[in-house]
Short mmCIF file of the N, C-alpha and C atoms (twelve columns), coordinates in Angstrom:
data_MODEL
# 
_entry.id   MODEL 
# 
loop_
_atom_site.group_PDB 
_atom_site.id 
_atom_site.type_symbol 
_atom_site.label_atom_id 
_atom_site.label_alt_id 
_atom_site.label_comp_id 
_atom_site.label_asym_id 
_atom_site.label_seq_id 
_atom_site.Cartn_x 
_atom_site.Cartn_y 
_atom_site.Cartn_z 
_atom_site.pdbx_PDB_model_num 
ATOM 1   N N  . LYS A 1   -50.904 64.069 -5.899  1 
ATOM 2   C CA . LYS A 1   -51.551 63.243 -4.912  1 
ATOM 3   C C  . LYS A 1   -50.877 63.428 -3.562  1 
ATOM 4   N N  . PHE A 2   -51.624 63.162 -2.535  1 
ATOM 5   C CA . PHE A 2   -51.110 63.248 -1.178  1 
ATOM 6   C C  . PHE A 2   -51.349 61.923 -0.460  1 
ATOM 7   N N  . TRP A 3   -50.310 61.441 0.201   1 
ATOM 8   C CA . TRP A 3   -50.435 60.244 1.027   1 
ATOM 9   C C  . TRP A 3   -49.885 60.573 2.405   1 
ATOM 10  N N  . ASP A 4   -50.504 60.036 3.422   1 
ATOM 11  C CA . ASP A 4   -49.984 60.248 4.763   1 
ATOM 12  C C  . ASP A 4   -48.847 59.259 5.039   1 
ATOM 13  N N  . LYS A 5   -48.217 59.433 6.187   1 
ATOM 14  C CA . LYS A 5   -47.047 58.605 6.517   1 
ATOM 15  C C  . LYS A 5   -47.387 57.133 6.707   1 
ATOM 16  N N  . TYR A 6   -48.646 56.826 6.942   1 
ATOM 17  C CA . TYR A 6   -49.034 55.441 7.181   1 
ATOM 18  C C  . TYR A 6   -49.101 54.614 5.905   1 
ATOM 19  N N  . ARG A 7   -49.210 55.264 4.767   1 
ATOM 20  C CA . ARG A 7   -49.248 54.531 3.505   1 
ATOM 21  C C  . ARG A 7   -47.983 53.688 3.323   1 
ATOM 22  N N  . GLY A 8   -46.844 54.270 3.573   1 
ATOM 23  C CA . GLY A 8   -45.587 53.557 3.413   1 
ATOM 24  C C  . GLY A 8   -45.451 52.369 4.338   1 
ATOM 25  N N  . ARG A 9   -46.055 52.463 5.496   1 
ATOM 26  C CA . ARG A 9   -45.984 51.356 6.451   1 
ATOM 27  C C  . ARG A 9   -46.785 50.146 5.987   1 
ATOM 28  N N  . ARG A 10  -47.752 50.372 5.098   1 
ATOM 29  C CA . ARG A 10  -48.583 49.277 4.604   1 
ATOM 30  C C  . ARG A 10  -48.011 48.625 3.347   1 
ATOM 31  N N  . LEU A 11  -46.968 49.209 2.782   1 
ATOM 32  C CA . LEU A 11  -46.395 48.656 1.556   1 
ATOM 33  C C  . LEU A 11  -45.710 47.323 1.821   1 
ATOM 34  N N  . ARG A 12  -45.831 46.438 0.857   1 
ATOM 35  C CA . ARG A 12  -45.134 45.159 0.905   1 
ATOM 36  C C  . ARG A 12  -43.899 45.276 0.013   1 
ATOM 37  N N  . PRO A 13  -42.919 44.391 0.176   1 
ATOM 38  C CA . PRO A 13  -41.726 44.471 -0.684  1 
ATOM 39  C C  . PRO A 13  -42.053 44.493 -2.173  1 
ATOM 40  N N  . VAL A 14  -43.054 43.755 -2.591  1 
ATOM 41  C CA . VAL A 14  -43.421 43.705 -4.004  1 
ATOM 42  C C  . VAL A 14  -43.968 45.057 -4.500  1 
ATOM 43  N N  . ASP A 15  -44.400 45.915 -3.589  1 
ATOM 44  C CA . ASP A 15  -44.957 47.217 -3.945  1 
ATOM 45  C C  . ASP A 15  -43.896 48.297 -4.159  1 
ATOM 46  N N  . LEU A 16  -42.661 48.044 -3.751  1 
ATOM 47  C CA . LEU A 16  -41.654 49.104 -3.727  1 
ATOM 48  C C  . LEU A 16  -41.262 49.618 -5.107  1 
ATOM 49  N N  . VAL A 17  -41.010 48.724 -6.054  1 
ATOM 50  C CA . VAL A 17  -40.616 49.179 -7.396  1 
ATOM 51  C C  . VAL A 17  -41.722 50.027 -8.024  1 
ATOM 52  N N  . PRO A 18  -42.983 49.580 -8.033  1 
ATOM 53  C CA . PRO A 18  -44.036 50.437 -8.599  1 
ATOM 54  C C  . PRO A 18  -44.191 51.778 -7.869  1 
ATOM 55  N N  . GLU A 19  -44.015 51.801 -6.559  1 
ATOM 56  C CA . GLU A 19  -44.120 53.058 -5.814  1 
ATOM 57  C C  . GLU A 19  -43.012 54.023 -6.199  1 
ATOM 58  N N  . PHE A 20  -41.789 53.515 -6.299  1 
ATOM 59  C CA . PHE A 20  -40.684 54.383 -6.703  1 
ATOM 60  C C  . PHE A 20  -40.830 54.808 -8.166  1 
ATOM 61  N N  . LYS A 21  -41.371 53.948 -9.014  1 
ATOM 62  C CA . LYS A 21  -41.622 54.352 -10.403 1 
ATOM 63  C C  . LYS A 21  -42.550 55.557 -10.434 1 
ATOM 64  N N  . GLN A 22  -43.555 55.529 -9.609  1 
ATOM 65  C CA . GLN A 22  -44.500 56.647 -9.547  1 
ATOM 66  C C  . GLN A 22  -43.803 57.908 -9.040  1 
ATOM 67  N N  . PHE A 23  -42.929 57.762 -8.054  1 
ATOM 68  C CA . PHE A 23  -42.207 58.902 -7.490  1 
ATOM 69  C C  . PHE A 23  -41.311 59.570 -8.536  1 
ATOM 70  N N  . PHE A 24  -40.691 58.772 -9.391  1 
ATOM 71  C CA . PHE A 24  -39.763 59.316 -10.386 1 
ATOM 72  C C  . PHE A 24  -40.407 59.556 -11.751 1 
ATOM 73  N N  . HIS A 25  -41.700 59.397 -11.861 1 
ATOM 74  C CA . HIS A 25  -42.415 59.630 -13.120 1 
ATOM 75  C C  . HIS A 25  -43.072 61.005 -13.047 1 
ATOM 76  N N  . ASN A 26  -42.922 61.781 -14.096 1 
ATOM 77  C CA . ASN A 26  -43.478 63.135 -14.067 1 
ATOM 78  C C  . ASN A 26  -44.839 63.248 -14.753 1 
ATOM 79  N N  . GLY A 27  -45.455 62.138 -15.056 1 
ATOM 80  C CA . GLY A 27  -46.742 62.157 -15.756 1 
ATOM 81  C C  . GLY A 27  -46.597 61.928 -17.244 1 
ATOM 82  N N  . LYS A 28  -45.385 62.100 -17.747 1 
ATOM 83  C CA . LYS A 28  -45.095 61.885 -19.164 1 
ATOM 84  C C  . LYS A 28  -44.057 60.793 -19.371 1 
ATOM 85  N N  . ARG A 29  -43.069 60.771 -18.474 1 
ATOM 86  C CA . ARG A 29  -41.983 59.806 -18.638 1 
ATOM 87  C C  . ARG A 29  -41.285 59.577 -17.307 1 
ATOM 88  N N  . LEU A 30  -40.568 58.465 -17.245 1 
ATOM 89  C CA . LEU A 30  -39.744 58.153 -16.088 1 
ATOM 90  C C  . LEU A 30  -38.501 59.035 -16.144 1 
ATOM 91  N N  . ARG A 31  -38.189 59.711 -15.066 1 
ATOM 92  C CA . ARG A 31  -37.039 60.625 -15.026 1 
ATOM 93  C C  . ARG A 31  -35.752 59.843 -14.789 1 
ATOM 94  N N  . VAL A 32  -35.287 59.156 -15.822 1 
ATOM 95  C CA . VAL A 32  -34.096 58.299 -15.731 1 
ATOM 96  C C  . VAL A 32  -32.864 59.114 -15.349 1 
ATOM 97  N N  . GLU A 33  -32.755 60.340 -15.833 1 
ATOM 98  C CA . GLU A 33  -31.592 61.163 -15.502 1 
ATOM 99  C C  . GLU A 33  -31.553 61.468 -14.004 1 
ATOM 100 N N  . ILE A 34  -32.720 61.631 -13.406 1 
ATOM 101 C CA . ILE A 34  -32.793 61.850 -11.960 1 
ATOM 102 C C  . ILE A 34  -32.392 60.570 -11.221 1 
ATOM 103 N N  . LEU A 35  -32.885 59.444 -11.688 1 
ATOM 104 C CA . LEU A 35  -32.506 58.159 -11.080 1 
ATOM 105 C C  . LEU A 35  -31.002 57.941 -11.152 1 
ATOM 106 N N  . ASP A 36  -30.395 58.246 -12.290 1 
ATOM 107 C CA . ASP A 36  -28.946 58.079 -12.427 1 
ATOM 108 C C  . ASP A 36  -28.194 58.940 -11.415 1 
ATOM 109 N N  . MET A 37  -28.624 60.184 -11.261 1 
ATOM 110 C CA . MET A 37  -27.978 61.082 -10.301 1 
ATOM 111 C C  . MET A 37  -28.181 60.581 -8.866  1 
ATOM 112 N N  . MET A 38  -29.382 60.115 -8.577  1 
ATOM 113 C CA . MET A 38  -29.702 59.616 -7.249  1 
ATOM 114 C C  . MET A 38  -28.864 58.370 -6.938  1 
ATOM 115 N N  . LEU A 39  -28.765 57.468 -7.902  1 
ATOM 116 C CA . LEU A 39  -27.973 56.252 -7.707  1 
ATOM 117 C C  . LEU A 39  -26.493 56.575 -7.495  1 
ATOM 118 N N  . GLU A 40  -25.995 57.562 -8.196  1 
ATOM 119 C CA . GLU A 40  -24.600 57.961 -8.005  1 
ATOM 120 C C  . GLU A 40  -24.365 58.430 -6.573  1 
ATOM 121 N N  . ARG A 41  -25.276 59.242 -6.061  1 
ATOM 122 C CA . ARG A 41  -25.148 59.724 -4.678  1 
ATOM 123 C C  . ARG A 41  -25.274 58.580 -3.667  1 
ATOM 124 N N  . LEU A 42  -26.191 57.660 -3.943  1 
ATOM 125 C CA . LEU A 42  -26.368 56.529 -3.030  1 
ATOM 126 C C  . LEU A 42  -25.146 55.611 -3.026  1 
ATOM 127 N N  . HIS A 43  -24.515 55.430 -4.180  1 
ATOM 128 C CA . HIS A 43  -23.279 54.633 -4.238  1 
ATOM 129 C C  . HIS A 43  -22.161 55.318 -3.448  1 
ATOM 130 N N  . GLU A 44  -22.088 56.652 -3.534  1 
ATOM 131 C CA . GLU A 44  -21.094 57.392 -2.754  1 
ATOM 132 C C  . GLU A 44  -21.338 57.219 -1.256  1 
ATOM 133 N N  . LEU A 45  -22.604 57.307 -0.858  1 
ATOM 134 C CA . LEU A 45  -22.953 57.113 0.550   1 
ATOM 135 C C  . LEU A 45  -22.623 55.694 0.996   1 
ATOM 136 N N  . ASP A 46  -22.925 54.715 0.169   1 
ATOM 137 C CA . ASP A 46  -22.619 53.321 0.491   1 
ATOM 138 C C  . ASP A 46  -21.117 53.127 0.673   1 
ATOM 139 N N  . SER A 47  -20.343 53.696 -0.214  1 
ATOM 140 C CA . SER A 47  -18.883 53.588 -0.112  1 
ATOM 141 C C  . SER A 47  -18.389 54.194 1.205   1 
ATOM 142 N N  . HIS A 48  -18.916 55.344 1.552   1 
ATOM 143 C CA . HIS A 48  -18.522 55.990 2.813   1 
ATOM 144 C C  . HIS A 48  -18.936 55.143 4.017   1 
ATOM 145 N N  . MET A 49  -20.169 54.637 3.999   1 
ATOM 146 C CA . MET A 49  -20.668 53.870 5.145   1 
ATOM 147 C C  . MET A 49  -19.918 52.552 5.312   1 
ATOM 148 N N  . GLN A 50  -19.421 51.987 4.240   1 
ATOM 149 C CA . GLN A 50  -18.628 50.756 4.358   1 
ATOM 150 C C  . GLN A 50  -17.268 51.029 4.991   1 
ATOM 151 N N  . ARG A 51  -16.756 52.260 4.814   1 
ATOM 152 C CA . ARG A 51  -15.445 52.607 5.375   1 
ATOM 153 C C  . ARG A 51  -15.520 53.112 6.814   1 
ATOM 154 N N  . GLN A 52  -16.608 53.764 7.181   1 
ATOM 155 C CA . GLN A 52  -16.685 54.371 8.513   1 
ATOM 156 C C  . GLN A 52  -16.930 53.294 9.568   1 
ATOM 157 N N  . THR A 53  -16.257 53.444 10.705  1 
ATOM 158 C CA . THR A 53  -16.389 52.466 11.789  1 
ATOM 159 C C  . THR A 53  -16.704 53.133 13.124  1 
ATOM 160 N N  . GLU A 54  -17.124 54.389 13.094  1 
ATOM 161 C CA . GLU A 54  -17.341 55.126 14.338  1 
ATOM 162 C C  . GLU A 54  -18.761 55.026 14.882  1 
ATOM 163 N N  . PHE A 55  -19.742 54.801 14.001  1 
ATOM 164 C CA . PHE A 55  -21.142 54.866 14.425  1 
ATOM 165 C C  . PHE A 55  -21.950 53.685 13.899  1 
ATOM 166 N N  . LYS A 56  -22.946 53.309 14.696  1 
ATOM 167 C CA . LYS A 56  -23.989 52.375 14.271  1 
ATOM 168 C C  . LYS A 56  -25.287 53.173 14.264  1 
ATOM 169 N N  . LEU A 57  -26.026 53.095 13.174  1 
ATOM 170 C CA . LEU A 57  -27.255 53.866 13.021  1 
ATOM 171 C C  . LEU A 57  -28.459 52.938 13.122  1 
ATOM 172 N N  . TYR A 58  -29.338 53.224 14.064  1 
ATOM 173 C CA . TYR A 58  -30.542 52.423 14.250  1 
ATOM 174 C C  . TYR A 58  -31.764 53.313 14.001  1 
ATOM 175 N N  . SER A 59  -32.673 52.848 13.183  1 
ATOM 176 C CA . SER A 59  -33.921 53.558 12.884  1 
ATOM 177 C C  . SER A 59  -33.682 54.909 12.229  1 
ATOM 178 N N  . SER A 60  -32.573 55.082 11.523  1 
ATOM 179 C CA . SER A 60  -32.353 56.321 10.787  1 
ATOM 180 C C  . SER A 60  -33.022 56.191 9.424   1 
ATOM 181 N N  . SER A 61  -33.063 57.286 8.706   1 
ATOM 182 C CA . SER A 61  -33.746 57.311 7.411   1 
ATOM 183 C C  . SER A 61  -32.872 57.981 6.369   1 
ATOM 184 N N  . ILE A 62  -33.244 57.781 5.123   1 
ATOM 185 C CA . ILE A 62  -32.614 58.486 4.008   1 
ATOM 186 C C  . ILE A 62  -33.715 59.269 3.312   1 
ATOM 187 N N  . LEU A 63  -33.525 60.567 3.210   1 
ATOM 188 C CA . LEU A 63  -34.485 61.446 2.556   1 
ATOM 189 C C  . LEU A 63  -34.035 61.671 1.116   1 
ATOM 190 N N  . LEU A 64  -34.876 61.293 0.155   1 
ATOM 191 C CA . LEU A 64  -34.591 61.473 -1.262  1 
ATOM 192 C C  . LEU A 64  -35.496 62.570 -1.802  1 
ATOM 193 N N  . SER A 65  -34.916 63.542 -2.482  1 
ATOM 194 C CA . SER A 65  -35.728 64.588 -3.113  1 
ATOM 195 C C  . SER A 65  -35.054 65.012 -4.411  1 
ATOM 196 N N  . TYR A 66  -35.866 65.601 -5.302  1 
ATOM 197 C CA . TYR A 66  -35.320 66.114 -6.553  1 
ATOM 198 C C  . TYR A 66  -36.191 67.236 -7.086  1 
ATOM 199 N N  . GLU A 67  -35.583 68.073 -7.921  1 
ATOM 200 C CA . GLU A 67  -36.312 69.146 -8.592  1 
ATOM 201 C C  . GLU A 67  -37.128 68.512 -9.699  1 
ATOM 202 N N  . GLY A 68  -38.445 68.667 -9.658  1 
ATOM 203 C CA . GLY A 68  -39.327 67.980 -10.595 1 
ATOM 204 C C  . GLY A 68  -39.603 68.706 -11.891 1 
ATOM 205 N N  . ARG A 69  -39.335 70.006 -11.949 1 
ATOM 206 C CA . ARG A 69  -39.634 70.758 -13.171 1 
ATOM 207 C C  . ARG A 69  -38.544 70.550 -14.209 1 
ATOM 208 N N  . GLU A 70  -38.957 70.121 -15.390 1 
ATOM 209 C CA . GLU A 70  -37.970 69.874 -16.450 1 
ATOM 210 C C  . GLU A 70  -37.405 71.165 -17.019 1 
ATOM 211 N N  . SER A 71  -38.047 72.291 -16.728 1 
ATOM 212 C CA . SER A 71  -37.553 73.577 -17.212 1 
ATOM 213 C C  . SER A 71  -36.324 74.043 -16.428 1 
ATOM 214 N N  . ARG A 72  -35.998 73.353 -15.362 1 
ATOM 215 C CA . ARG A 72  -34.833 73.695 -14.545 1 
ATOM 216 C C  . ARG A 72  -33.800 72.586 -14.634 1 
ATOM 217 N N  . PRO A 73  -32.541 72.926 -14.366 1 
ATOM 218 C CA . PRO A 73  -31.512 71.874 -14.349 1 
ATOM 219 C C  . PRO A 73  -31.839 70.840 -13.275 1 
ATOM 220 N N  . PRO A 74  -31.633 69.566 -13.578 1 
ATOM 221 C CA . PRO A 74  -31.961 68.537 -12.584 1 
ATOM 222 C C  . PRO A 74  -31.036 68.621 -11.369 1 
ATOM 223 N N  . THR A 75  -31.634 68.565 -10.210 1 
ATOM 224 C CA . THR A 75  -30.875 68.506 -8.962  1 
ATOM 225 C C  . THR A 75  -31.484 67.411 -8.091  1 
ATOM 226 N N  . VAL A 76  -30.642 66.730 -7.367  1 
ATOM 227 C CA . VAL A 76  -31.109 65.688 -6.451  1 
ATOM 228 C C  . VAL A 76  -30.492 65.929 -5.080  1 
ATOM 229 N N  . SER A 77  -31.139 65.388 -4.085  1 
ATOM 230 C CA . SER A 77  -30.638 65.477 -2.725  1 
ATOM 231 C C  . SER A 77  -30.825 64.121 -2.051  1 
ATOM 232 N N  . VAL A 78  -29.763 63.630 -1.444  1 
ATOM 233 C CA . VAL A 78  -29.795 62.404 -0.654  1 
ATOM 234 C C  . VAL A 78  -29.264 62.781 0.720   1 
ATOM 235 N N  . LYS A 79  -30.122 62.737 1.713   1 
ATOM 236 C CA . LYS A 79  -29.757 63.154 3.067   1 
ATOM 237 C C  . LYS A 79  -30.018 62.034 4.059   1 
ATOM 238 N N  . MET A 80  -29.059 61.820 4.934   1 
ATOM 239 C CA . MET A 80  -29.260 60.920 6.065   1 
ATOM 240 C C  . MET A 80  -29.945 61.738 7.151   1 
ATOM 241 N N  . ILE A 81  -31.044 61.207 7.703   1 
ATOM 242 C CA . ILE A 81  -31.786 61.929 8.747   1 
ATOM 243 C C  . ILE A 81  -32.167 60.970 9.873   1 
ATOM 244 N N  . ASP A 82  -32.645 61.521 10.974  1 
ATOM 245 C CA . ASP A 82  -33.148 60.757 12.116  1 
ATOM 246 C C  . ASP A 82  -32.031 59.973 12.816  1 
ATOM 247 N N  . PHE A 83  -31.226 60.661 13.588  1 
ATOM 248 C CA . PHE A 83  -30.084 60.040 14.261  1 
ATOM 249 C C  . PHE A 83  -30.311 59.807 15.756  1 
ATOM 250 N N  . ALA A 84  -31.550 59.746 16.192  1 
ATOM 251 C CA . ALA A 84  -31.852 59.643 17.624  1 
ATOM 252 C C  . ALA A 84  -31.265 58.386 18.259  1 
ATOM 253 N N  . HIS A 85  -31.114 57.320 17.500  1 
ATOM 254 C CA . HIS A 85  -30.658 56.053 18.069  1 
ATOM 255 C C  . HIS A 85  -29.256 55.663 17.595  1 
ATOM 256 N N  . THR A 86  -28.446 56.653 17.278  1 
ATOM 257 C CA . THR A 86  -27.074 56.399 16.843  1 
ATOM 258 C C  . THR A 86  -26.210 56.037 18.050  1 
ATOM 259 N N  . GLN A 87  -25.340 55.058 17.867  1 
ATOM 260 C CA . GLN A 87  -24.431 54.658 18.935  1 
ATOM 261 C C  . GLN A 87  -22.995 54.728 18.436  1 
ATOM 262 N N  . VAL A 88  -22.124 55.160 19.317  1 
ATOM 263 C CA . VAL A 88  -20.691 55.212 19.002  1 
ATOM 264 C C  . VAL A 88  -20.137 53.801 19.133  1 
ATOM 265 N N  . CYS A 89  -19.307 53.425 18.178  1 
ATOM 266 C CA . CYS A 89  -18.638 52.122 18.240  1 
ATOM 267 C C  . CYS A 89  -17.283 52.255 17.562  1 
ATOM 268 N N  . SER A 90  -16.465 51.278 17.698  1 
ATOM 269 C CA . SER A 90  -15.150 51.321 17.041  1 
ATOM 270 C C  . SER A 90  -14.779 49.952 16.497  1 
ATOM 271 N N  . GLU A 91  -15.780 49.169 16.170  1 
ATOM 272 C CA . GLU A 91  -15.522 47.794 15.766  1 
ATOM 273 C C  . GLU A 91  -15.440 47.622 14.260  1 
ATOM 274 N N  . SER A 92  -16.535 47.868 13.591  1 
ATOM 275 C CA . SER A 92  -16.595 47.628 12.147  1 
ATOM 276 C C  . SER A 92  -17.646 48.537 11.531  1 
ATOM 277 N N  . SER A 93  -17.769 48.492 10.229  1 
ATOM 278 C CA . SER A 93  -18.798 49.294 9.574   1 
ATOM 279 C C  . SER A 93  -20.172 48.782 9.988   1 
ATOM 280 N N  . ASP A 94  -21.174 49.605 9.781   1 
ATOM 281 C CA . ASP A 94  -22.546 49.269 10.164  1 
ATOM 282 C C  . ASP A 94  -23.146 48.382 9.072   1 
ATOM 283 N N  . LEU A 95  -23.040 47.082 9.262   1 
ATOM 284 C CA . LEU A 95  -23.468 46.126 8.238   1 
ATOM 285 C C  . LEU A 95  -24.963 46.203 7.971   1 
ATOM 286 N N  . GLY A 96  -25.763 46.456 8.993   1 
ATOM 287 C CA . GLY A 96  -27.204 46.563 8.812   1 
ATOM 288 C C  . GLY A 96  -27.585 47.767 7.963   1 
ATOM 289 N N  . TYR A 97  -26.949 48.914 8.240   1 
ATOM 290 C CA . TYR A 97  -27.209 50.117 7.461   1 
ATOM 291 C C  . TYR A 97  -26.785 49.901 6.007   1 
ATOM 292 N N  . CYS A 98  -25.613 49.317 5.821   1 
ATOM 293 C CA . CYS A 98  -25.116 49.059 4.465   1 
ATOM 294 C C  . CYS A 98  -26.028 48.084 3.719   1 
ATOM 295 N N  . PHE A 99  -26.561 47.100 4.416   1 
ATOM 296 C CA . PHE A 99  -27.492 46.146 3.817   1 
ATOM 297 C C  . PHE A 99  -28.741 46.867 3.312   1 
ATOM 298 N N  . GLY A 100 -29.324 47.719 4.145   1 
ATOM 299 C CA . GLY A 100 -30.504 48.475 3.741   1 
ATOM 300 C C  . GLY A 100 -30.211 49.431 2.602   1 
ATOM 301 N N  . LEU A 101 -29.065 50.066 2.645   1 
ATOM 302 C CA . LEU A 101 -28.674 51.000 1.587   1 
ATOM 303 C C  . LEU A 101 -28.498 50.277 0.252   1 
ATOM 304 N N  . ARG A 102 -27.880 49.109 0.280   1 
ATOM 305 C CA . ARG A 102 -27.722 48.339 -0.963  1 
ATOM 306 C C  . ARG A 102 -29.065 47.837 -1.482  1 
ATOM 307 N N  . ASN A 103 -29.994 47.517 -0.586  1 
ATOM 308 C CA . ASN A 103 -31.347 47.148 -1.031  1 
ATOM 309 C C  . ASN A 103 -32.022 48.319 -1.739  1 
ATOM 310 N N  . LEU A 104 -31.879 49.516 -1.184  1 
ATOM 311 C CA . LEU A 104 -32.448 50.702 -1.828  1 
ATOM 312 C C  . LEU A 104 -31.812 50.920 -3.194  1 
ATOM 313 N N  . ILE A 105 -30.506 50.763 -3.295  1 
ATOM 314 C CA . ILE A 105 -29.806 50.900 -4.578  1 
ATOM 315 C C  . ILE A 105 -30.334 49.868 -5.575  1 
ATOM 316 N N  . ASP A 106 -30.520 48.632 -5.135  1 
ATOM 317 C CA . ASP A 106 -31.049 47.575 -6.012  1 
ATOM 318 C C  . ASP A 106 -32.462 47.913 -6.499  1 
ATOM 319 N N  . ILE A 107 -33.302 48.410 -5.604  1 
ATOM 320 C CA . ILE A 107 -34.676 48.761 -5.976  1 
ATOM 321 C C  . ILE A 107 -34.675 49.889 -6.995  1 
ATOM 322 N N  . LEU A 108 -33.898 50.938 -6.749  1 
ATOM 323 C CA . LEU A 108 -33.856 52.059 -7.701  1 
ATOM 324 C C  . LEU A 108 -33.239 51.661 -9.029  1 
ATOM 325 N N  . THR A 109 -32.303 50.728 -9.004  1 
ATOM 326 C CA . THR A 109 -31.725 50.208 -10.256 1 
ATOM 327 C C  . THR A 109 -32.805 49.475 -11.048 1 
ATOM 328 N N  . CYS A 110 -33.630 48.688 -10.375 1 
ATOM 329 C CA . CYS A 110 -34.759 48.009 -11.034 1 
ATOM 330 C C  . CYS A 110 -35.728 49.027 -11.635 1 
ATOM 331 N N  . VAL A 111 -35.996 50.100 -10.919 1 
ATOM 332 C CA . VAL A 111 -36.881 51.145 -11.440 1 
ATOM 333 C C  . VAL A 111 -36.287 51.741 -12.710 1 
ATOM 334 N N  . ARG A 112 -35.017 52.099 -12.653 1 
ATOM 335 C CA . ARG A 112 -34.348 52.719 -13.805 1 
ATOM 336 C C  . ARG A 112 -34.300 51.784 -15.004 1 
ATOM 337 N N  . ASP A 113 -34.008 50.502 -14.758 1 
ATOM 338 C CA . ASP A 113 -33.822 49.551 -15.846 1 
ATOM 339 C C  . ASP A 113 -35.124 48.912 -16.315 1 
ATOM 340 N N  . GLY A 114 -36.237 49.212 -15.640 1 
ATOM 341 C CA . GLY A 114 -37.514 48.634 -16.025 1 
ATOM 342 C C  . GLY A 114 -37.687 47.197 -15.604 1 
ATOM 343 N N  . SER A 115 -36.910 46.765 -14.606 1 
ATOM 344 C CA . SER A 115 -37.038 45.386 -14.112 1 
ATOM 345 C C  . SER A 115 -38.136 45.311 -13.069 1 
ATOM 346 N N  . PRO A 116 -38.742 44.145 -12.913 1 
ATOM 347 C CA . PRO A 116 -39.787 44.009 -11.886 1 
ATOM 348 C C  . PRO A 116 -39.224 43.942 -10.482 1 
# 
């Protein structure tokens, strides 16, 4: 299926778990091993972002991708993108970014565990 970029803008919070379930489902089963790998990378990113105090990120994004063919070894990619509104600071970690990142981790954990 193909969706344009505006589809995501229309999603409500209650829609996020089902949307991510669809993203990680290969038509036969939920790719739990991919979710586990993705969550591990996101926890590493969260740990780093809690320690760093040099930058505040505004309107940045996280790009999630994975190899979908089961005939190949599973690979995942978690990339921070869109840094146009980054500001240098030296005060504290970026609490807003960390808040959003932990929300994403919580949502993906719900997807993996089958929680609503």
